[in-house]
Amino acid sequence: MNIKIITVGKLKERYLKDGIAEYSKRLSKFVKFQIIEVPDEKAPEQLSDSQMKQVMEKEGERILSKIANKEYVFVLAIKGQERTSEDLAHEINELGINGHSDITFVIGGSLGTAPAVNQRANALISFGKFTLPHQLMRLVLTEQIYRAFMINNHSPYHK
């Protein structure tokens, strides 16, 4: 199975890089795991609605260019469906059983994801109503993917 995260922007904080590296290493026992960063679109602090739309569209094009037709795509979105860790574990397991060996998670930029990215998604998922920095979300998502494999392998990691 191949799992990747496509995310907008570069990760700068060392502590986040270290945490992601640790969970990535742990995940390598189960899957081929990778994180792909696409450049964020530079924009002024105050944006008009049309400028926001343009930024999201450009970032969306970059995201979509990294997704193959065969990939099952989860897009993280505030309006997505919330899942428990067990739900995500079950869903990943079922996808593998049903022949979806390429699973992609998308974390948009600070403005969210373009409508075209959301339309490409097989599922929109939410990690709750909190607003989290998208760099921190990388760590949280990577840990939850690892936790899913621990749940599926009946590990005591998930208590």
PDB file of C-alpha atoms in Angstrom:
ATOM      1  CA  MET A   1       0.000   0.000   0.000  1.00  0.00           C
ATOM      2  CA  ASN A   2       1.114   3.553  -0.760  1.00  0.00           C
ATOM      3  CA  ILE A   3      -0.007   6.461   1.363  1.00  0.00           C
ATOM      4  CA  LYS A   4       0.917  10.041   0.690  1.00  0.00           C
ATOM      5  CA  ILE A   5       0.063  13.425   2.047  1.00  0.00           C
ATOM      6  CA  ILE A   6      -0.018  16.336  -0.367  1.00  0.00           C
ATOM      7  CA  THR A   7       0.287  19.626   1.442  1.00  0.00           C
ATOM      8  CA  VAL A   8       0.665  23.281   0.543  1.00  0.00           C
ATOM      9  CA  GLY A   9       3.758  25.137   1.687  1.00  0.00           C
ATOM     10  CA  LYS A  10       7.069  24.302   3.291  1.00  0.00           C
ATOM     11  CA  LEU A  11       7.399  23.023   6.822  1.00  0.00           C
ATOM     12  CA  LYS A  12       9.748  25.250   8.796  1.00  0.00           C
ATOM     13  CA  GLU A  13       9.442  24.297  12.460  1.00  0.00           C
ATOM     14  CA  ARG A  14      12.048  21.772  13.608  1.00  0.00           C
ATOM     15  CA  TYR A  15       9.839  20.194  16.281  1.00  0.00           C
ATOM     16  CA  LEU A  16       7.128  19.445  13.702  1.00  0.00           C
ATOM     17  CA  LYS A  17       9.690  18.009  11.280  1.00  0.00           C
ATOM     18  CA  ASP A  18      11.056  15.773  14.035  1.00  0.00           C
ATOM     19  CA  GLY A  19       7.608  14.469  14.983  1.00  0.00           C
ATOM     20  CA  ILE A  20       6.646  13.797  11.378  1.00  0.00           C
ATOM     21  CA  ALA A  21       9.965  12.050  10.752  1.00  0.00           C
ATOM     22  CA  GLU A  22       9.356   9.768  13.744  1.00  0.00           C
ATOM     23  CA  TYR A  23       5.865   8.746  12.635  1.00  0.00           C
ATOM     24  CA  SER A  24       7.016   8.411   9.022  1.00  0.00           C
ATOM     25  CA  LYS A  25       9.741   6.008  10.156  1.00  0.00           C
ATOM     26  CA  ARG A  26       7.209   3.997  12.143  1.00  0.00           C
ATOM     27  CA  LEU A  27       4.796   3.920   9.196  1.00  0.00           C
ATOM     28  CA  SER A  28       7.501   2.570   6.872  1.00  0.00           C
ATOM     29  CA  LYS A  29       7.002  -0.855   8.510  1.00  0.00           C
ATOM     30  CA  PHE A  30       3.506  -0.992   7.024  1.00  0.00           C
ATOM     31  CA  VAL A  31       3.344   1.165   3.893  1.00  0.00           C
ATOM     32  CA  LYS A  32       5.297   3.255   1.476  1.00  0.00           C
ATOM     33  CA  PHE A  33       4.691   6.701   2.953  1.00  0.00           C
ATOM     34  CA  GLN A  34       5.577  10.081   1.536  1.00  0.00           C
ATOM     35  CA  ILE A  35       4.760  13.735   1.982  1.00  0.00           C
ATOM     36  CA  ILE A  36       4.680  15.958  -1.079  1.00  0.00           C
ATOM     37  CA  GLU A  37       4.868  19.707  -0.605  1.00  0.00           C
ATOM     38  CA  VAL A  38       3.523  21.987  -3.312  1.00  0.00           C
ATOM     39  CA  PRO A  39       4.419  25.682  -3.221  1.00  0.00           C
ATOM     40  CA  ASP A  40       1.957  28.039  -1.636  1.00  0.00           C
ATOM     41  CA  GLU A  41       0.822  30.982  -3.716  1.00  0.00           C
ATOM     42  CA  LYS A  42       2.277  34.256  -2.519  1.00  0.00           C
ATOM     43  CA  ALA A  43      -0.450  36.736  -1.717  1.00  0.00           C
ATOM     44  CA  PRO A  44      -0.913  39.989   0.191  1.00  0.00           C
ATOM     45  CA  GLU A  45      -2.268  39.837   3.749  1.00  0.00           C
ATOM     46  CA  GLN A  46      -5.629  41.385   2.789  1.00  0.00           C
ATOM     47  CA  LEU A  47      -7.220  39.627  -0.173  1.00  0.00           C
ATOM     48  CA  SER A  48     -10.334  40.391  -2.168  1.00  0.00           C
ATOM     49  CA  ASP A  49     -12.712  37.506  -2.860  1.00  0.00           C
ATOM     50  CA  SER A  50     -11.427  37.213  -6.425  1.00  0.00           C
ATOM     51  CA  GLN A  51      -7.796  37.178  -5.235  1.00  0.00           C
ATOM     52  CA  MET A  52      -8.650  34.459  -2.695  1.00  0.00           C
ATOM     53  CA  LYS A  53     -10.274  32.421  -5.449  1.00  0.00           C
ATOM     54  CA  GLN A  54      -7.191  32.825  -7.681  1.00  0.00           C
ATOM     55  CA  VAL A  55      -4.829  31.750  -4.892  1.00  0.00           C
ATOM     56  CA  MET A  56      -6.924  28.681  -4.112  1.00  0.00           C
ATOM     57  CA  GLU A  57      -7.205  27.775  -7.804  1.00  0.00           C
ATOM     58  CA  LYS A  58      -3.437  27.987  -8.364  1.00  0.00           C
ATOM     59  CA  GLU A  59      -2.699  25.929  -5.251  1.00  0.00           C
ATOM     60  CA  GLY A  60      -5.447  23.529  -6.346  1.00  0.00           C
ATOM     61  CA  GLU A  61      -3.830  23.026  -9.751  1.00  0.00           C
ATOM     62  CA  ARG A  62      -0.533  22.201  -8.039  1.00  0.00           C
ATOM     63  CA  ILE A  63      -2.265  19.695  -5.748  1.00  0.00           C
ATOM     64  CA  LEU A  64      -4.200  18.028  -8.572  1.00  0.00           C
ATOM     65  CA  SER A  65      -1.023  17.645 -10.639  1.00  0.00           C
ATOM     66  CA  LYS A  66       0.294  15.295  -7.915  1.00  0.00           C
ATOM     67  CA  ILE A  67      -2.770  13.003  -7.887  1.00  0.00           C
ATOM     68  CA  ALA A  68      -3.130  10.050 -10.261  1.00  0.00           C
ATOM     69  CA  ASN A  69      -6.522   8.776 -11.424  1.00  0.00           C
ATOM     70  CA  LYS A  70      -6.220   5.534  -9.452  1.00  0.00           C
ATOM     71  CA  GLU A  71      -5.657   7.225  -6.086  1.00  0.00           C
ATOM     72  CA  TYR A  72      -8.318   7.279  -3.397  1.00  0.00           C
ATOM     73  CA  VAL A  73      -8.318  10.848  -2.097  1.00  0.00           C
ATOM     74  CA  PHE A  74      -9.229  12.205   1.328  1.00  0.00           C
ATOM     75  CA  VAL A  75      -9.323  16.003   1.504  1.00  0.00           C
ATOM     76  CA  LEU A  76      -9.138  17.597   4.923  1.00  0.00           C
ATOM     77  CA  ALA A  77     -11.914  20.177   5.087  1.00  0.00           C
ATOM     78  CA  ILE A  78     -13.716  21.978   7.876  1.00  0.00           C
ATOM     79  CA  LYS A  79     -17.022  20.875   6.341  1.00  0.00           C
ATOM     80  CA  GLY A  80     -15.849  17.290   5.998  1.00  0.00           C
ATOM     81  CA  GLN A  81     -17.204  14.342   7.941  1.00  0.00           C
ATOM     82  CA  GLU A  82     -15.632  13.750  11.331  1.00  0.00           C
ATOM     83  CA  ARG A  83     -14.277  10.264  12.025  1.00  0.00           C
ATOM     84  CA  THR A  84     -12.947   8.510  15.048  1.00  0.00           C
ATOM     85  CA  SER A  85      -9.486   6.967  14.908  1.00  0.00           C
ATOM     86  CA  GLU A  86     -11.191   3.579  14.716  1.00  0.00           C
ATOM     87  CA  ASP A  87     -13.344   4.739  11.785  1.00  0.00           C
ATOM     88  CA  LEU A  88     -10.287   5.890   9.850  1.00  0.00           C
ATOM     89  CA  ALA A  89      -8.456   2.646  10.613  1.00  0.00           C
ATOM     90  CA  HIS A  90     -11.423   0.609   9.387  1.00  0.00           C
ATOM     91  CA  GLU A  91     -11.749   2.731   6.250  1.00  0.00           C
ATOM     92  CA  ILE A  92      -8.048   2.397   5.371  1.00  0.00           C
ATOM     93  CA  ASN A  93      -8.265  -1.360   5.947  1.00  0.00           C
ATOM     94  CA  GLU A  94     -11.378  -1.672   3.767  1.00  0.00           C
ATOM     95  CA  LEU A  95      -9.793   0.395   0.994  1.00  0.00           C
ATOM     96  CA  GLY A  96      -6.831  -1.986   0.943  1.00  0.00           C
ATOM     97  CA  ILE A  97      -9.078  -5.034   0.885  1.00  0.00           C
ATOM     98  CA  ASN A  98     -11.082  -3.529  -1.981  1.00  0.00           C
ATOM     99  CA  GLY A  99      -8.030  -2.891  -4.153  1.00  0.00           C
ATOM    100  CA  HIS A 100      -7.282   0.754  -3.372  1.00  0.00           C
ATOM    101  CA  SER A 101      -3.558   0.486  -2.761  1.00  0.00           C
ATOM    102  CA  ASP A 102      -2.878   4.184  -3.349  1.00  0.00           C
ATOM    103  CA  ILE A 103      -4.383   6.502  -0.743  1.00  0.00           C
ATOM    104  CA  THR A 104      -3.772  10.239  -0.714  1.00  0.00           C
ATOM    105  CA  PHE A 105      -4.583  12.800   1.943  1.00  0.00           C
ATOM    106  CA  VAL A 106      -4.688  16.491   1.002  1.00  0.00           C
ATOM    107  CA  ILE A 107      -4.054  19.400   3.360  1.00  0.00           C
ATOM    108  CA  GLY A 108      -4.778  22.696   1.666  1.00  0.00           C
ATOM    109  CA  GLY A 109      -3.182  26.044   2.278  1.00  0.00           C
ATOM    110  CA  SER A 110      -4.262  28.698   4.734  1.00  0.00           C
ATOM    111  CA  LEU A 111      -7.318  29.537   2.616  1.00  0.00           C
ATOM    112  CA  GLY A 112      -8.425  25.913   2.277  1.00  0.00           C
ATOM    113  CA  THR A 113      -8.781  23.840  -0.865  1.00  0.00           C
ATOM    114  CA  ALA A 114     -10.129  24.822  -4.259  1.00  0.00           C
ATOM    115  CA  PRO A 115     -13.519  23.482  -5.337  1.00  0.00           C
ATOM    116  CA  ALA A 116     -11.776  21.382  -8.018  1.00  0.00           C
ATOM    117  CA  VAL A 117      -9.723  19.616  -5.326  1.00  0.00           C
ATOM    118  CA  ASN A 118     -12.829  18.962  -3.240  1.00  0.00           C
ATOM    119  CA  GLN A 119     -14.606  17.591  -6.321  1.00  0.00           C
ATOM    120  CA  ARG A 120     -11.708  15.203  -6.973  1.00  0.00           C
ATOM    121  CA  ALA A 121     -11.922  13.902  -3.417  1.00  0.00           C
ATOM    122  CA  ASN A 122     -13.476  10.552  -2.692  1.00  0.00           C
ATOM    123  CA  ALA A 123     -14.147  11.823   0.822  1.00  0.00           C
ATOM    124  CA  LEU A 124     -13.946  15.099   2.731  1.00  0.00           C
ATOM    125  CA  ILE A 125     -12.822  14.540   6.302  1.00  0.00           C
ATOM    126  CA  SER A 126     -12.619  16.820   9.293  1.00  0.00           C
ATOM    127  CA  PHE A 127     -10.584  16.626  12.463  1.00  0.00           C
ATOM    128  CA  GLY A 128     -13.164  18.687  14.304  1.00  0.00           C
ATOM    129  CA  LYS A 129     -14.160  22.300  14.533  1.00  0.00           C
ATOM    130  CA  PHE A 130     -10.825  23.544  15.822  1.00  0.00           C
ATOM    131  CA  THR A 131      -8.748  25.686  13.512  1.00  0.00           C
ATOM    132  CA  LEU A 132      -5.206  24.312  13.402  1.00  0.00           C
ATOM    133  CA  PRO A 133      -2.201  25.610  11.480  1.00  0.00           C
ATOM    134  CA  HIS A 134      -1.818  23.448   8.377  1.00  0.00           C
ATOM    135  CA  GLN A 135       1.804  22.697   9.366  1.00  0.00           C
ATOM    136  CA  LEU A 136       0.633  21.264  12.695  1.00  0.00           C
ATOM    137  CA  MET A 137      -2.083  19.353  10.863  1.00  0.00           C
ATOM    138  CA  ARG A 138       0.650  17.435   9.003  1.00  0.00           C
ATOM    139  CA  LEU A 139       1.913  16.041  12.295  1.00  0.00           C
ATOM    140  CA  VAL A 140      -1.584  15.263  13.582  1.00  0.00           C
ATOM    141  CA  LEU A 141      -2.558  13.538  10.322  1.00  0.00           C
ATOM    142  CA  THR A 142       0.679  11.530  10.145  1.00  0.00           C
ATOM    143  CA  GLU A 143       0.139  10.338  13.707  1.00  0.00           C
ATOM    144  CA  GLN A 144      -3.475   9.384  12.951  1.00  0.00           C
ATOM    145  CA  ILE A 145      -2.417   7.370   9.898  1.00  0.00           C
ATOM    146  CA  TYR A 146       0.137   5.574  12.067  1.00  0.00           C
ATOM    147  CA  ARG A 147      -2.517   5.044  14.747  1.00  0.00           C
ATOM    148  CA  ALA A 148      -4.821   3.521  12.106  1.00  0.00           C
ATOM    149  CA  PHE A 149      -2.202   0.901  11.302  1.00  0.00           C
ATOM    150  CA  MET A 150      -1.654   0.238  15.000  1.00  0.00           C
ATOM    151  CA  ILE A 151      -5.410  -0.267  15.460  1.00  0.00           C
ATOM    152  CA  ASN A 152      -5.573  -2.574  12.445  1.00  0.00           C
ATOM    153  CA  ASN A 153      -2.674  -4.585  13.847  1.00  0.00           C
ATOM    154  CA  HIS A 154      -4.263  -4.839  17.307  1.00  0.00           C
ATOM    155  CA  SER A 155      -1.371  -2.979  18.903  1.00  0.00           C
ATOM    156  CA  PRO A 156      -1.653  -1.611  22.449  1.00  0.00           C
ATOM    157  CA  TYR A 157      -0.523   1.781  21.036  1.00  0.00           C
ATOM    158  CA  HIS A 158      -4.168   2.787  20.702  1.00  0.00           C
ATOM    159  CA  LYS A 159      -5.783   2.762  24.141  1.00  0.00           C
TER     160      LYS A 159
END
